[in-house]
XYZ file of C-alpha atoms in Angstrom:
478
model
C 81.695 2.109 47.444
C 81.460 0.842 43.839
C 81.563 3.179 40.911
C 77.994 2.256 39.982
C 76.649 3.204 43.424
C 78.708 6.380 43.474
C 77.379 7.307 40.045
C 73.765 6.755 41.148
C 74.311 8.887 44.233
C 75.830 11.677 42.076
C 72.893 11.384 39.721
C 70.412 11.721 42.625
C 72.389 14.726 43.974
C 72.338 16.500 40.657
C 68.568 15.893 40.139
C 67.879 17.065 43.669
C 69.644 20.328 42.957
C 67.898 20.780 39.603
C 64.504 20.239 41.263
C 65.378 22.865 43.866
C 66.673 25.303 41.272
C 63.534 24.964 39.209
C 60.975 25.362 41.989
C 62.397 27.469 44.812
C 62.920 31.224 44.667
C 63.847 31.606 48.333
C 60.406 32.994 49.117
C 57.889 31.700 51.625
C 55.890 28.641 50.664
C 52.759 27.186 52.281
C 54.746 24.820 54.534
C 58.140 26.638 54.879
C 59.106 30.259 55.522
C 61.560 32.308 53.457
C 64.525 31.737 55.800
C 64.170 27.966 55.615
C 64.019 28.166 51.854
C 67.105 30.355 51.567
C 69.193 28.325 53.972
C 68.275 25.096 52.166
C 69.071 26.627 48.739
C 72.383 28.038 49.938
C 73.509 24.632 51.115
C 72.564 22.975 47.803
C 74.393 25.563 45.755
C 77.552 25.245 47.792
C 77.357 21.436 47.744
C 76.923 21.241 44.000
C 79.616 23.808 43.240
C 82.159 21.996 45.346
C 81.313 18.446 44.201
C 79.897 18.606 40.683
C 80.968 22.000 39.266
C 80.510 20.934 35.662
C 76.900 19.912 36.318
C 76.357 22.996 38.435
C 77.391 25.238 35.555
C 75.436 23.008 33.091
C 72.265 23.715 35.019
C 72.251 27.161 33.446
C 71.118 25.444 30.223
C 68.122 23.874 31.946
C 64.816 25.308 33.075
C 66.100 26.708 36.389
C 64.326 29.863 37.512
C 65.897 33.320 37.372
C 66.763 33.469 41.072
C 68.842 30.284 40.910
C 70.374 31.185 37.569
C 71.685 34.385 39.141
C 73.011 32.474 42.158
C 74.827 30.011 39.852
C 76.415 32.826 37.885
C 77.402 34.656 41.056
C 79.016 31.592 42.627
C 80.870 30.616 39.482
C 82.355 34.116 39.174
C 83.177 34.352 42.888
C 85.066 31.039 42.711
C 86.545 31.535 39.280
C 90.007 30.249 40.170
C 88.865 26.780 41.087
C 88.798 25.358 37.541
C 91.031 24.962 34.495
C 91.054 27.239 31.475
C 88.833 25.087 29.280
C 86.178 24.749 31.971
C 86.234 28.532 32.529
C 85.635 29.089 28.812
C 82.675 26.723 28.816
C 81.292 28.399 31.905
C 81.800 31.796 30.305
C 79.734 30.781 27.258
C 76.950 29.443 29.445
C 76.975 32.577 31.621
C 76.883 34.907 28.663
C 74.011 33.059 27.045
C 72.010 32.927 30.278
C 72.515 36.632 30.938
C 71.028 37.273 27.462
C 67.854 35.581 28.571
C 67.514 37.132 32.003
C 65.365 40.257 32.463
C 67.606 43.360 32.381
C 66.759 44.459 35.937
C 67.918 41.078 37.278
C 71.205 41.343 35.429
C 71.895 44.759 36.831
C 71.012 43.430 40.292
C 73.541 40.618 39.767
C 76.252 43.060 38.700
C 75.562 45.073 41.836
C 75.924 41.969 44.027
C 79.291 41.263 42.373
C 80.416 44.778 43.076
C 79.383 44.574 46.713
C 81.203 41.260 47.032
C 84.330 42.731 45.552
C 84.399 40.344 42.621
C 86.337 42.149 39.903
C 88.452 39.564 38.151
C 89.183 39.837 34.474
C 86.450 37.337 33.454
C 83.830 39.232 35.442
C 84.799 42.541 33.817
C 84.728 40.938 30.366
C 81.249 39.462 31.023
C 79.911 42.808 32.162
C 81.527 44.606 29.216
C 80.222 42.172 26.641
C 76.700 42.128 28.026
C 76.476 45.951 28.056
C 77.907 46.110 24.547
C 75.198 43.765 23.373
C 72.315 45.895 24.570
C 70.107 46.900 21.676
C 69.307 50.327 23.011
C 72.003 51.616 25.399
C 70.221 54.969 25.785
C 67.012 53.255 26.958
C 68.954 51.213 29.510
C 70.781 54.307 30.731
C 67.426 56.040 31.379
C 65.435 53.085 32.782
C 68.249 51.429 34.772
C 70.443 54.470 35.389
C 71.815 53.399 38.774
C 72.553 49.898 37.546
C 74.385 51.095 34.418
C 76.448 53.560 36.479
C 77.410 50.887 38.947
C 78.309 48.315 36.260
C 80.337 50.833 34.272
C 82.371 51.846 37.353
C 82.924 48.259 38.531
C 84.100 47.015 35.109
C 86.173 50.153 34.363
C 84.353 50.664 31.126
C 85.191 53.611 28.816
C 82.013 55.533 27.951
C 81.380 57.993 25.127
C 81.014 61.654 26.083
C 77.234 62.066 26.164
C 76.528 58.766 27.888
C 79.184 59.546 30.525
C 77.780 62.970 31.152
C 74.197 61.622 31.401
C 75.192 59.022 33.930
C 77.582 61.027 36.076
C 76.963 64.741 35.527
C 73.572 65.347 33.861
C 73.149 68.713 35.584
C 76.189 70.024 33.604
C 74.406 69.539 30.251
C 72.061 72.182 28.903
C 70.788 70.072 26.093
C 71.382 66.408 25.067
C 71.604 65.350 21.406
C 70.307 61.895 22.287
C 66.493 62.236 22.135
C 65.679 60.022 25.123
C 68.261 61.766 27.297
C 66.869 65.140 26.348
C 63.297 63.950 27.134
C 64.493 62.802 30.544
C 66.083 66.209 31.135
C 62.939 68.055 30.071
C 60.752 65.866 32.274
C 62.324 67.443 35.351
C 60.480 70.724 34.652
C 57.946 69.856 31.947
C 55.085 67.458 32.835
C 54.205 66.671 29.212
C 57.691 65.199 28.595
C 57.245 62.401 31.123
C 54.747 60.681 28.840
C 57.561 60.120 26.282
C 59.606 58.151 28.821
C 59.532 54.408 29.672
C 56.624 53.567 31.978
C 58.667 52.812 35.107
C 60.659 56.014 34.733
C 57.569 58.035 34.050
C 55.956 56.657 37.218
C 58.531 58.409 39.366
C 57.970 61.731 37.648
C 54.170 61.340 37.928
C 54.497 60.894 41.688
C 56.759 63.918 41.831
C 54.121 66.102 40.080
C 51.195 64.556 41.967
C 49.441 63.389 38.849
C 46.292 61.306 39.609
C 47.040 57.589 38.963
C 44.116 56.937 36.639
C 44.914 59.926 34.412
C 48.613 58.980 34.352
C 47.877 55.398 33.309
C 45.512 56.477 30.573
C 48.107 58.843 28.998
C 51.158 56.566 29.442
C 49.459 53.445 28.104
C 50.952 53.761 24.574
C 54.487 53.632 26.135
C 53.820 50.423 28.091
C 55.164 47.096 27.060
C 52.798 44.087 26.798
C 54.235 42.671 30.002
C 53.749 45.955 31.864
C 50.126 46.041 30.760
C 49.611 42.507 31.940
C 51.320 43.088 35.318
C 49.118 46.154 35.836
C 46.034 44.021 35.206
C 47.267 41.518 37.762
C 48.117 43.953 40.507
C 46.232 47.219 40.125
C 42.677 48.143 40.960
C 40.056 47.370 38.272
C 39.252 51.030 37.770
C 42.853 51.778 36.901
C 43.129 49.173 34.178
C 39.821 49.596 32.294
C 41.437 51.471 29.424
C 44.378 49.046 29.278
C 42.449 45.775 29.148
C 41.195 46.462 25.660
C 44.767 46.504 24.349
C 46.156 43.436 26.082
C 46.502 40.207 24.137
C 46.096 37.611 26.867
C 46.802 34.645 24.614
C 50.282 36.052 23.903
C 51.328 35.577 27.534
C 52.821 32.376 28.929
C 50.295 29.799 30.163
C 51.372 30.009 33.820
C 51.350 33.764 34.017
C 48.006 33.770 32.248
C 46.684 31.157 34.739
C 47.899 33.375 37.638
C 45.965 36.313 36.188
C 42.826 34.233 35.813
C 43.006 33.069 39.401
C 43.418 36.703 40.569
C 39.919 37.466 39.202
C 36.739 36.962 41.174
C 34.579 33.948 40.293
C 31.941 36.287 38.871
C 34.543 37.983 36.575
C 35.729 34.584 35.358
C 32.144 33.530 34.600
C 31.445 36.692 32.689
C 34.636 36.429 30.663
C 34.534 32.655 30.232
C 34.824 32.641 26.456
C 37.637 35.139 26.403
C 39.694 33.538 29.237
C 39.220 29.932 28.132
C 40.132 30.794 24.555
C 43.255 32.605 25.717
C 44.352 29.715 27.929
C 43.838 27.187 25.118
C 45.610 29.362 22.583
C 48.601 29.819 24.882
C 48.716 26.095 25.512
C 48.555 25.212 21.796
C 51.383 27.635 21.090
C 53.610 25.978 23.767
C 52.670 22.463 22.621
C 53.731 23.275 19.033
C 54.639 20.223 17.013
C 53.989 17.952 20.023
C 50.272 18.780 20.021
C 48.178 15.600 19.936
C 51.177 13.243 20.157
C 50.909 12.037 23.737
C 48.060 9.538 23.219
C 45.646 8.883 26.101
C 46.525 11.187 28.997
C 44.982 11.343 32.436
C 46.021 14.092 34.848
C 45.651 14.236 38.597
C 45.666 17.914 39.438
C 45.977 19.460 42.910
C 43.534 22.214 43.900
C 43.646 21.572 47.666
C 44.027 24.264 50.292
C 47.848 24.171 50.157
C 47.804 25.342 46.526
C 46.919 28.786 47.870
C 50.718 29.178 48.207
C 51.895 32.175 50.291
C 51.664 35.970 50.301
C 54.730 36.116 48.087
C 53.619 33.276 45.757
C 49.878 33.624 45.825
C 48.099 30.731 44.106
C 51.296 29.782 42.315
C 50.881 25.969 42.772
C 47.294 26.169 41.584
C 48.323 28.359 38.621
C 50.858 25.704 37.518
C 48.189 23.014 37.774
C 45.631 25.109 35.873
C 48.106 25.941 33.093
C 49.258 22.326 33.014
C 45.669 21.225 32.587
C 45.286 23.167 29.319
C 48.750 22.197 28.106
C 48.094 18.456 28.664
C 44.774 18.831 26.863
C 46.736 20.156 23.878
C 49.420 17.447 24.100
C 46.941 14.523 24.332
C 45.351 12.965 21.325
C 42.069 14.629 20.381
C 39.388 13.597 22.856
C 41.796 11.448 24.848
C 42.497 13.687 27.799
C 40.908 13.183 31.269
C 41.507 15.728 34.023
C 40.835 14.733 37.666
C 41.018 17.521 40.190
C 41.512 16.505 43.806
C 38.378 18.415 44.874
C 36.234 16.551 42.335
C 35.318 19.804 40.574
C 35.071 19.778 36.795
C 34.960 23.472 35.846
C 38.669 24.430 35.602
C 37.944 28.115 35.149
C 36.168 28.434 38.518
C 38.737 26.642 40.645
C 40.013 27.946 43.992
C 42.184 26.288 46.703
C 40.029 24.261 49.008
C 40.040 21.021 51.050
C 42.490 18.214 51.777
C 44.821 16.378 49.416
C 43.331 12.940 48.657
C 45.988 11.912 46.137
C 45.593 8.179 46.739
C 41.893 8.133 45.924
C 42.378 10.225 42.784
C 45.233 7.963 41.581
C 42.886 5.006 41.832
C 40.370 6.858 39.700
C 43.080 7.829 37.238
C 44.499 4.351 36.770
C 40.982 3.067 36.207
C 40.843 5.155 32.966
C 43.630 3.022 31.419
C 45.810 5.929 30.259
C 49.045 5.731 28.329
C 50.427 8.615 30.391
C 49.447 9.612 33.861
C 50.731 13.061 34.967
C 50.394 14.154 38.593
C 50.757 17.937 39.332
C 50.843 18.298 43.136
C 52.892 19.410 46.086
C 52.895 15.784 47.240
C 51.391 16.316 50.708
C 49.144 13.275 50.559
C 46.901 13.476 53.639
C 43.493 12.026 52.987
C 44.350 9.381 54.123
C 48.077 9.913 54.625
C 50.303 7.532 52.686
C 47.621 6.062 50.419
C 49.163 7.461 47.247
C 52.494 5.718 47.961
C 50.717 2.412 48.609
C 48.666 2.671 45.426
C 51.722 3.417 43.272
C 53.809 0.708 44.914
C 51.216 -1.994 44.332
C 50.542 -0.771 40.834
C 54.163 -0.845 39.825
C 55.163 -4.119 41.578
C 52.079 -6.229 40.901
C 49.773 -4.777 38.293
C 52.048 -3.022 35.849
C 55.697 -4.150 36.406
C 56.411 -3.611 32.722
C 55.575 0.087 33.005
C 52.917 0.206 30.348
C 51.500 3.341 31.939
C 54.169 6.120 32.054
C 53.602 7.889 35.371
C 55.276 11.183 36.149
C 54.871 13.432 39.208
C 55.532 17.163 38.717
C 55.843 19.149 41.921
C 55.693 22.948 41.912
C 56.746 23.364 45.608
C 60.229 22.957 47.062
C 60.429 21.157 50.405
C 63.210 23.019 52.234
C 63.489 20.469 55.025
C 64.076 17.635 52.556
C 66.325 19.584 50.144
C 64.098 18.451 47.312
C 60.498 18.374 46.107
C 58.344 15.800 47.905
C 57.980 12.480 46.103
C 54.948 10.255 46.030
C 56.755 6.916 45.769
C 60.296 5.685 44.918
C 58.981 3.888 41.817
C 57.522 7.083 40.271
C 59.859 9.727 38.786
C 59.411 13.216 40.210
C 60.573 16.541 38.831
C 60.219 20.029 40.129
C 58.178 22.438 37.944
C 57.787 26.200 38.204
C 56.196 27.015 34.786
C 53.770 24.643 33.190
C 55.248 25.509 29.784
C 58.353 23.485 30.790
C 56.240 20.387 31.356
C 57.286 18.423 28.250
C 60.974 18.932 28.968
C 60.571 18.038 32.630
C 58.767 14.825 31.832
C 61.868 13.900 29.845
C 64.168 14.930 32.690
C 62.178 13.009 35.287
C 63.177 9.653 33.725
C 66.606 10.073 35.293
C 64.950 9.979 38.724
C 63.860 6.368 38.269
C 67.339 5.094 39.165
C 67.758 3.208 35.916
C 70.378 5.452 34.430
C 73.712 6.570 35.873
C 75.831 9.658 36.026
C 77.355 9.222 32.548
C 73.855 9.279 31.033
C 72.966 12.364 33.036
C 76.129 14.133 31.988
C 75.329 13.285 28.383
C 71.886 14.798 28.826
C 73.399 18.004 30.375
C 75.924 18.280 27.533
C 73.191 17.845 24.910
C 71.058 20.569 26.563
C 74.076 22.863 26.841
C 74.919 22.402 23.203
C 71.343 23.206 22.238
C 71.299 26.123 24.628
C 74.502 27.550 23.063
C 73.497 26.818 19.495
C 76.409 24.375 19.054
C 76.379 20.992 17.326
C 75.531 18.277 19.873
């Protein structure tokens, strides 16, 4: 096998893994159950770690989701002895930076998994030590994630100051803490009023213990809630429980995909009544993400999937449709003013009132899209072309080989669903680059990454891209 062919295969392998690490969280999807997803992911992680460890570690600098970032960190630390000193240092920097960006509860879960696996080498202990030392409010972490902090401190053999050690391991021996939050936690065990001074998730446990009615508890604890906690409550709780909270939630400050998920969780009547508010929030969030790229993409046409399969699963309800909806508003912001054309598979034109319905006629919509003569054509779909099957591949093959061999129209397929049986996201045609997408806010970066899937660049170019992203991720000169 020539070096060129080997390089192209390696490039395809790396991109396949990145697509999986962006889209799959190991949960059930519309076409595959959780076990299939997890087995497929496990194989890809082991394959990449064994064959392309530098690219495997470098994926931490890309837009991989939290689940796969944790798996990468776990596997690198479990197999720490497989690389030289310089590579371990590079991995250590990537791991430390990625842990800074992960939600705290996920990091503590990762540390717990390392403890259960018996991974306690010097590098692992140093990573745990440094991450805990960098926490802005150790007392807050000790109260909110008490079990996780205890487990990590024990596992890494960390020396703790007197009061923190007593709070974690022998709180009943202390009559009064000098740290205000520790003392509030102590008082909350026998004084109901004190629980409203605790973090929301900690206070929930005390509220259940005291039998406080949910609506009354939420009304009083609202000032202690973070913006994300307020938003999650709106997504998941009953309407009556969130009436007091809604007034204080800035929807436009949320990420476009999370905001789109919230919109899709509302009834069609609620969306109609709040049309101005919701549309304004979606457009504001999209403009914030577009930033300096707003209006720079020229004429853009989007083929957006709202078919039945975008309903997702019980674990990822409406997730594919949320990505398409958020992508719609982001592409509107990226396109030149007045030069954006959205084409939903259902033929509907009111984005705010979408719901999953019908087949997936990608081929027909691609014909309509190409007829608009765009400079960029973006397809956001799971790729299950079925009305009629295979038409999309034929349309794209003929377009690329006969009508536009020079590639005047830049076509990119972004797929929000991992295909466990194929170890990748489904592709529409070999001539069209495809990238996995989990959050629509990553769309501009993924369009750039997708160019490597066209087969025109080799492994050296891909390594250069990974190195460039890692340098940017670490704040180092490229």
